[in-house]
Amino acid sequence: MTRLRTGGVRAAVGAVLALALTGALAGCSSTGGKRAEDARKAAEAQGRAAVDTPRWTFAMVTHSGDGDTFWDIVQKGAKQAAAKDNINFLYAHSDEAQQQAQLIDSYVAKGVDGLIVTLAKPDAMKAAVEKAVKAGIPVITVNSGAEVSKAYGALTHIGQDETVAGEAVGEELDKRGRKKALCVLHEQGNVGHEQRCAGTKKTFDGELVNLYVDGTNMPDVKASIEAKLQSDKAVDAVVTLGAPFADAAVQAAKSAGSKAEIDTFDLNAKVATSLQAGTLGFAVDQQPYLQGYEAVDLLWLYRYNANVLGGGKPVLTGPQIITKDDAAKLVEYAERGTR
């Protein structure tokens, strides 16, 4: 029998170990990683948490009226983040500022672990938000109230800068050669709506006219826009401040025999398909799904790891101008309720 030298034995053993290790690593990357990814997807599909942190309770209080699809999208983002983060998520809303403040107070009394609030009418919300902060409840503001969020004690604000969004609309109207536009405000007293129209007026080279309507009464919205278009044939653009009102404006223009282009803030499935069809000119997307999702996620990060984003500045989710060219790829997402 021929003897192997010591060095040869070591080399042979090393080669075998190397081969075994390579095979093991290959197995991990090809099966272990896939199993982990499959498990993660299964957990998400079943609504199971992806973390093992305590079952904290976060509440969201918004200024939404009934039937506003924008806030359905915000909620969807918040609920999906809550499922991932093992959060018990509560939601309440009122378009009456006093009632909204009372809802915040009720959640403070329940001792929730985090609050997400909107500040469309900030003066009415100030005492309630400060009471929550004083009680040791972390607060994040979303959608409206960026200017006072920090002063009221909130960790950060998530949303778009409404003035900047309005300025983007004015610039887009200029690109399209519009000369006179209506800015349709559907909620009087909402500072964010006023800022949108003011921003549009700032950059629009044409004439901008504010039109106040009762957003809780869609037939009234349609009738008010129709009457204005009938009385002023010079209007060649109508800008609505919420997706549900865009279709009413389209119907109003048709009834009035007006060729004014209809444009809107916010996106939903109807707006996406209307952009595709050319019924609407453009939409301003502030990505409401992100506002809900990131608010819950950032509260979880703060409770778990004392993380804060923004550095004292708002975390912006918009604006993004959406046109017919962009709409096709967003229809699928809009139909599932995430855009």
GROMACS .gro file of C-alpha atoms in nm:
model
  339
    1MET     CA    1   0.000   0.000   0.000
    2THR     CA    2   0.132   0.340  -0.092
    3ARG     CA    3   0.150   0.589   0.197
    4LEU     CA    4   0.023   0.941   0.161
    5ARG     CA    5   0.255   1.205   0.292
    6THR     CA    6   0.127   1.414   0.586
    7GLY     CA    7   0.097   1.722   0.367
    8GLY     CA    8  -0.100   1.520   0.113
    9VAL     CA    9  -0.344   1.403   0.379
   10ARG     CA   10  -0.396   1.757   0.503
   11ALA     CA   11  -0.454   1.875   0.151
   12ALA     CA   12  -0.705   1.601   0.084
   13VAL     CA   13  -0.897   1.664   0.406
   14GLY     CA   14  -0.896   2.038   0.335
   15ALA     CA   15  -1.035   1.982  -0.010
   16VAL     CA   16  -1.317   1.764   0.126
   17LEU     CA   17  -1.406   2.021   0.393
   18ALA     CA   18  -1.401   2.301   0.140
   19LEU     CA   19  -1.630   2.107  -0.089
   20ALA     CA   20  -1.869   2.030   0.197
   21LEU     CA   21  -1.874   2.394   0.308
   22THR     CA   22  -1.940   2.512  -0.045
   23GLY     CA   23  -2.229   2.271  -0.073
   24ALA     CA   24  -2.369   2.384   0.262
   25LEU     CA   25  -2.349   2.750   0.168
   26ALA     CA   26  -2.509   2.682  -0.167
   27GLY     CA   27  -2.789   2.499   0.010
   28CYS     CA   28  -2.842   2.792   0.247
   29SER     CA   29  -2.856   3.049  -0.031
   30SER     CA   30  -3.080   2.842  -0.254
   31THR     CA   31  -3.319   2.698   0.003
   32GLY     CA   32  -3.279   2.874   0.337
   33GLY     CA   33  -3.313   3.221   0.189
   34LYS     CA   34  -3.612   3.115  -0.018
   35ARG     CA   35  -3.777   2.954   0.284
   36ALA     CA   36  -3.732   3.274   0.485
   37GLU     CA   37  -3.876   3.485   0.205
   38ASP     CA   38  -4.170   3.246   0.159
   39ALA     CA   39  -4.236   3.256   0.534
   40ARG     CA   40  -4.231   3.634   0.534
   41LYS     CA   41  -4.477   3.652   0.244
   42ALA     CA   42  -4.705   3.397   0.410
   43ALA     CA   43  -4.704   3.596   0.734
   44GLU     CA   44  -4.795   3.914   0.548
   45ALA     CA   45  -5.072   3.738   0.357
   46GLN     CA   46  -5.222   3.609   0.682
   47GLY     CA   47  -5.181   3.942   0.860
   48ARG     CA   48  -4.927   3.803   1.105
   49ALA     CA   49  -4.668   4.031   1.259
   50ALA     CA   50  -4.313   4.031   1.126
   51VAL     CA   51  -4.175   4.140   1.466
   52ASP     CA   52  -4.193   4.014   1.823
   53THR     CA   53  -4.225   4.353   1.995
   54PRO     CA   54  -4.514   4.416   2.240
   55ARG     CA   55  -4.868   4.454   2.110
   56TRP     CA   56  -4.880   4.832   2.127
   57THR     CA   57  -5.196   5.027   2.043
   58PHE     CA   58  -5.173   5.320   1.801
   59ALA     CA   59  -5.470   5.543   1.718
   60MET     CA   60  -5.526   5.769   1.417
   61VAL     CA   61  -5.767   6.063   1.421
   62THR     CA   62  -5.829   6.251   1.095
   63HIS     CA   63  -6.046   6.535   0.964
   64SER     CA   64  -6.201   6.311   0.699
   65GLY     CA   65  -6.567   6.333   0.612
   66ASP     CA   66  -6.771   6.023   0.534
   67GLY     CA   67  -6.698   5.844   0.207
   68ASP     CA   68  -6.369   6.015   0.124
   69THR     CA   69  -6.165   5.762  -0.073
   70PHE     CA   70  -5.842   5.948   0.002
   71TRP     CA   71  -5.863   5.845   0.365
   72ASP     CA   72  -5.946   5.487   0.270
   73ILE     CA   73  -5.600   5.476   0.111
   74VAL     CA   74  -5.435   5.633   0.417
   75GLN     CA   75  -5.603   5.373   0.636
   76LYS     CA   76  -5.495   5.089   0.411
   77GLY     CA   77  -5.132   5.190   0.445
   78ALA     CA   78  -5.165   5.229   0.821
   79LYS     CA   79  -5.336   4.893   0.864
   80GLN     CA   80  -5.077   4.707   0.659
   81ALA     CA   81  -4.793   4.861   0.858
   82ALA     CA   82  -4.979   4.782   1.180
   83ALA     CA   83  -5.015   4.415   1.083
   84LYS     CA   84  -4.644   4.396   1.009
   85ASP     CA   85  -4.545   4.573   1.331
   86ASN     CA   86  -4.775   4.381   1.568
   87ILE     CA   87  -4.979   4.695   1.634
   88ASN     CA   88  -5.342   4.717   1.745
   89PHE     CA   89  -5.464   4.996   1.514
   90LEU     CA   90  -5.760   5.221   1.595
   91TYR     CA   91  -5.914   5.479   1.363
   92ALA     CA   92  -6.165   5.759   1.410
   93HIS     CA   93  -6.253   6.069   1.210
   94SER     CA   94  -6.467   6.379   1.203
   95ASP     CA   95  -6.482   6.677   0.971
   96GLU     CA   96  -6.586   6.887   1.272
   97ALA     CA   97  -6.277   7.023   1.447
   98GLN     CA   98  -6.427   7.014   1.796
   99GLN     CA   99  -6.529   6.651   1.758
  100GLN     CA  100  -6.186   6.566   1.621
  101ALA     CA  101  -6.024   6.715   1.932
  102GLN     CA  102  -6.264   6.516   2.152
  103LEU     CA  103  -6.166   6.195   1.974
  104ILE     CA  104  -5.800   6.270   2.047
  105ASP     CA  105  -5.888   6.332   2.414
  106SER     CA  106  -6.071   5.998   2.430
  107TYR     CA  107  -5.767   5.809   2.302
  108VAL     CA  108  -5.544   5.992   2.549
  109ALA     CA  109  -5.779   5.884   2.828
  110LYS     CA  110  -5.750   5.523   2.706
  111GLY     CA  111  -5.372   5.549   2.732
  112VAL     CA  112  -5.285   5.451   2.377
  113ASP     CA  113  -4.916   5.396   2.299
  114GLY     CA  114  -4.902   5.635   2.004
  115LEU     CA  115  -5.117   5.887   1.818
  116ILE     CA  116  -5.139   5.992   1.453
  117VAL     CA  117  -5.339   6.310   1.393
  118THR     CA  118  -5.419   6.559   1.119
  119LEU     CA  119  -5.414   6.933   1.179
  120ALA     CA  120  -5.640   7.072   0.908
  121LYS     CA  121  -5.774   7.320   1.165
  122PRO     CA  122  -5.470   7.349   1.390
  123ASP     CA  123  -5.602   7.601   1.644
  124ALA     CA  124  -5.879   7.362   1.742
  125MET     CA  125  -5.634   7.071   1.776
  126LYS     CA  126  -5.361   7.245   1.976
  127ALA     CA  127  -5.481   7.171   2.330
  128ALA     CA  128  -5.566   6.806   2.254
  129VAL     CA  129  -5.229   6.734   2.091
  130GLU     CA  130  -5.035   6.906   2.367
  131LYS     CA  131  -5.233   6.708   2.626
  132ALA     CA  132  -5.131   6.384   2.454
  133VAL     CA  133  -4.765   6.485   2.446
  134LYS     CA  134  -4.778   6.587   2.814
  135ALA     CA  135  -4.922   6.242   2.893
  136GLY     CA  136  -4.614   6.085   2.738
  137ILE     CA  137  -4.787   5.964   2.421
  138PRO     CA  138  -4.571   6.009   2.109
  139VAL     CA  139  -4.757   6.197   1.835
  140ILE     CA  140  -4.698   6.208   1.460
  141THR     CA  141  -4.894   6.449   1.241
  142VAL     CA  142  -4.988   6.358   0.885
  143ASN     CA  143  -5.131   6.529   0.578
  144SER     CA  144  -5.193   6.876   0.722
  145GLY     CA  145  -5.039   7.099   0.986
  146ALA     CA  146  -4.671   7.080   0.897
  147GLU     CA  147  -4.618   7.441   1.003
  148VAL     CA  148  -4.727   7.382   1.365
  149SER     CA  149  -4.648   7.013   1.409
  150LYS     CA  150  -4.314   7.069   1.583
  151ALA     CA  151  -4.446   7.354   1.799
  152TYR     CA  152  -4.728   7.130   1.925
  153GLY     CA  153  -4.473   6.866   2.031
  154ALA     CA  154  -4.514   6.608   1.754
  155LEU     CA  155  -4.217   6.386   1.667
  156THR     CA  156  -4.243   6.465   1.296
  157HIS     CA  157  -4.486   6.543   1.016
  158ILE     CA  158  -4.552   6.321   0.714
  159GLY     CA  159  -4.717   6.460   0.402
  160GLN     CA  160  -4.670   6.708   0.124
  161ASP     CA  161  -4.604   7.079   0.156
  162GLU     CA  162  -4.937   7.219   0.038
  163THR     CA  163  -4.795   7.549  -0.084
  164VAL     CA  164  -4.526   7.370  -0.285
  165ALA     CA  165  -4.793   7.137  -0.427
  166GLY     CA  166  -5.001   7.436  -0.532
  167GLU     CA  167  -4.701   7.597  -0.696
  168ALA     CA  168  -4.648   7.277  -0.897
  169VAL     CA  169  -5.009   7.300  -1.018
  170GLY     CA  170  -4.964   7.662  -1.127
  171GLU     CA  171  -4.654   7.568  -1.324
  172GLU     CA  172  -4.835   7.276  -1.489
  173LEU     CA  173  -5.127   7.499  -1.587
  174ASP     CA  174  -4.878   7.740  -1.747
  175LYS     CA  175  -4.722   7.455  -1.945
  176ARG     CA  176  -5.066   7.368  -2.076
  177GLY     CA  177  -5.135   7.726  -2.183
  178ARG     CA  178  -5.430   7.782  -1.948
  179LYS     CA  179  -5.544   8.141  -1.892
  180LYS     CA  180  -5.819   8.129  -1.628
  181ALA     CA  181  -5.872   7.860  -1.368
  182LEU     CA  182  -6.114   7.776  -1.088
  183CYS     CA  183  -5.972   7.640  -0.763
  184VAL     CA  184  -6.258   7.447  -0.599
  185LEU     CA  185  -6.236   7.442  -0.218
  186HIS     CA  186  -6.466   7.181  -0.068
  187GLU     CA  187  -6.395   7.239   0.305
  188GLN     CA  188  -6.401   7.593   0.436
  189GLY     CA  189  -6.150   7.659   0.712
  190ASN     CA  190  -5.909   7.389   0.598
  191VAL     CA  191  -5.574   7.568   0.595
  192GLY     CA  192  -5.419   7.309   0.365
  193HIS     CA  193  -5.680   7.378   0.098
  194GLU     CA  194  -5.622   7.751   0.121
  195GLN     CA  195  -5.247   7.691   0.084
  196ARG     CA  196  -5.299   7.480  -0.227
  197CYS     CA  197  -5.496   7.752  -0.401
  198ALA     CA  198  -5.258   8.024  -0.281
  199GLY     CA  199  -4.960   7.826  -0.412
  200THR     CA  200  -5.131   7.779  -0.748
  201LYS     CA  201  -5.203   8.150  -0.771
  202LYS     CA  202  -4.840   8.231  -0.692
  203THR     CA  203  -4.696   8.052  -0.997
  204PHE     CA  204  -4.991   8.060  -1.239
  205ASP     CA  205  -4.946   8.333  -1.501
  206GLY     CA  206  -5.319   8.340  -1.568
  207GLU     CA  207  -5.612   8.435  -1.346
  208LEU     CA  208  -5.713   8.208  -1.058
  209VAL     CA  209  -6.057   8.227  -0.895
  210ASN     CA  210  -6.144   8.045  -0.572
  211LEU     CA  211  -6.482   7.870  -0.567
  212TYR     CA  212  -6.613   7.750  -0.229
  213VAL     CA  213  -6.852   7.453  -0.233
  214ASP     CA  214  -7.012   7.222   0.022
  215GLY     CA  215  -6.799   6.909  -0.003
  216THR     CA  216  -7.050   6.705   0.200
  217ASN     CA  217  -7.310   6.749  -0.076
  218MET     CA  218  -7.183   6.623  -0.411
  219PRO     CA  219  -7.488   6.743  -0.612
  220ASP     CA  220  -7.422   7.089  -0.471
  221VAL     CA  221  -7.056   7.065  -0.575
  222LYS     CA  222  -7.158   6.979  -0.931
  223ALA     CA  223  -7.423   7.251  -0.945
  224SER     CA  224  -7.186   7.519  -0.813
  225ILE     CA  225  -6.914   7.436  -1.066
  226GLU     CA  226  -7.167   7.412  -1.348
  227ALA     CA  227  -7.315   7.753  -1.264
  228LYS     CA  228  -6.971   7.914  -1.258
  229LEU     CA  229  -6.873   7.762  -1.592
  230GLN     CA  230  -7.199   7.875  -1.749
  231SER     CA  231  -7.156   8.231  -1.626
  232ASP     CA  232  -6.786   8.262  -1.713
  233LYS     CA  233  -6.692   8.112  -2.049
  234ALA     CA  234  -6.332   8.233  -2.008
  235VAL     CA  235  -6.259   7.959  -1.752
  236ASP     CA  236  -6.043   7.699  -1.929
  237ALA     CA  237  -5.931   7.492  -1.628
  238VAL     CA  238  -6.093   7.361  -1.311
  239VAL     CA  239  -5.874   7.236  -1.025
  240THR     CA  240  -6.044   7.025  -0.758
  241LEU     CA  241  -5.869   6.962  -0.427
  242GLY     CA  242  -5.970   6.599  -0.382
  243ALA     CA  243  -6.013   6.298  -0.609
  244PRO     CA  244  -6.385   6.238  -0.533
  245PHE     CA  245  -6.466   6.587  -0.662
  246ALA     CA  246  -6.291   6.550  -0.998
  247ASP     CA  247  -6.571   6.343  -1.151
  248ALA     CA  248  -6.831   6.596  -1.033
  249ALA     CA  249  -6.630   6.867  -1.209
  250VAL     CA  250  -6.617   6.660  -1.528
  251GLN     CA  251  -6.995   6.619  -1.520
  252ALA     CA  252  -7.042   6.989  -1.446
  253ALA     CA  253  -6.827   7.094  -1.743
  254LYS     CA  254  -7.020   6.860  -1.972
  255SER     CA  255  -7.356   6.994  -1.853
  256ALA     CA  256  -7.236   7.352  -1.891
  257GLY     CA  257  -7.105   7.290  -2.241
  258SER     CA  258  -6.761   7.399  -2.125
  259LYS     CA  259  -6.434   7.275  -2.273
  260ALA     CA  260  -6.241   7.358  -1.955
  261GLU     CA  261  -5.977   7.101  -1.863
  262ILE     CA  262  -6.043   6.928  -1.530
  263ASP     CA  263  -5.740   6.868  -1.307
  264THR     CA  264  -5.726   6.746  -0.950
  265PHE     CA  265  -5.528   6.692  -0.637
  266ASP     CA  266  -5.501   6.329  -0.523
  267LEU     CA  267  -5.535   5.997  -0.698
  268ASN     CA  268  -5.777   5.705  -0.685
  269ALA     CA  269  -5.889   5.433  -0.926
  270LYS     CA  270  -6.144   5.659  -1.097
  271VAL     CA  271  -5.889   5.938  -1.142
  272ALA     CA  272  -5.629   5.695  -1.282
  273THR     CA  273  -5.868   5.557  -1.544
  274SER     CA  274  -5.993   5.908  -1.628
  275LEU     CA  275  -5.635   6.022  -1.686
  276GLN     CA  276  -5.587   5.727  -1.918
  277ALA     CA  277  -5.902   5.815  -2.107
  278GLY     CA  278  -5.805   6.182  -2.131
  279THR     CA  279  -6.110   6.297  -1.932
  280LEU     CA  280  -5.875   6.457  -1.679
  281GLY     CA  281  -5.566   6.659  -1.763
  282PHE     CA  282  -5.342   6.580  -1.465
  283ALA     CA  283  -5.349   6.485  -1.099
  284VAL     CA  284  -5.128   6.575  -0.804
  285ASP     CA  285  -5.038   6.264  -0.606
  286GLN     CA  286  -4.930   6.307  -0.246
  287GLN     CA  287  -4.916   5.929  -0.193
  288PRO     CA  288  -5.166   5.886   0.095
  289TYR     CA  289  -5.074   5.518   0.135
  290LEU     CA  290  -4.728   5.632   0.243
  291GLN     CA  291  -4.872   5.880   0.490
  292GLY     CA  292  -5.056   5.603   0.675
  293TYR     CA  293  -4.789   5.337   0.641
  294GLU     CA  294  -4.494   5.554   0.740
  295ALA     CA  295  -4.677   5.712   1.034
  296VAL     CA  296  -4.739   5.372   1.193
  297ASP     CA  297  -4.392   5.249   1.106
  298LEU     CA  298  -4.223   5.558   1.251
  299LEU     CA  299  -4.423   5.533   1.574
  300TRP     CA  300  -4.315   5.168   1.600
  301LEU     CA  301  -3.953   5.264   1.539
  302TYR     CA  302  -3.976   5.533   1.806
  303ARG     CA  303  -4.127   5.296   2.063
  304TYR     CA  304  -3.880   5.019   1.976
  305ASN     CA  305  -3.561   5.210   1.908
  306ALA     CA  306  -3.618   5.584   1.980
  307ASN     CA  307  -3.577   5.660   1.607
  308VAL     CA  308  -3.706   5.986   1.460
  309LEU     CA  309  -3.701   6.090   1.093
  310GLY     CA  310  -3.704   6.436   0.942
  311GLY     CA  311  -3.449   6.617   1.155
  312GLY     CA  312  -3.715   6.867   1.257
  313LYS     CA  313  -3.842   6.905   0.900
  314PRO     CA  314  -4.148   6.740   0.740
  315VAL     CA  315  -4.105   6.404   0.570
  316LEU     CA  316  -4.246   6.482   0.224
  317THR     CA  317  -4.460   6.234   0.030
  318GLY     CA  318  -4.539   6.467  -0.259
  319PRO     CA  319  -4.622   6.638  -0.484
  320GLN     CA  320  -4.592   6.421  -0.792
  321ILE     CA  321  -4.766   6.538  -1.112
  322ILE     CA  322  -4.943   6.243  -1.279
  323THR     CA  323  -5.046   6.268  -1.645
  324LYS     CA  324  -5.194   6.034  -1.904
  325ASP     CA  325  -4.844   5.901  -1.975
  326ASP     CA  326  -4.798   5.796  -1.612
  327ALA     CA  327  -5.146   5.669  -1.538
  328ALA     CA  328  -5.130   5.327  -1.705
  329LYS     CA  329  -4.876   5.185  -1.461
  330LEU     CA  330  -5.068   5.322  -1.161
  331VAL     CA  331  -5.415   5.191  -1.249
  332GLU     CA  332  -5.340   4.847  -1.101
  333TYR     CA  333  -5.220   5.001  -0.775
  334ALA     CA  334  -5.511   5.244  -0.760
  335GLU     CA  335  -5.763   4.963  -0.815
  336ARG     CA  336  -5.620   4.767  -0.523
  337GLY     CA  337  -5.649   5.078  -0.307
  338THR     CA  338  -5.284   5.168  -0.248
  339ARG     CA  339  -5.250   5.470  -0.484
   0.00000   0.00000   0.00000
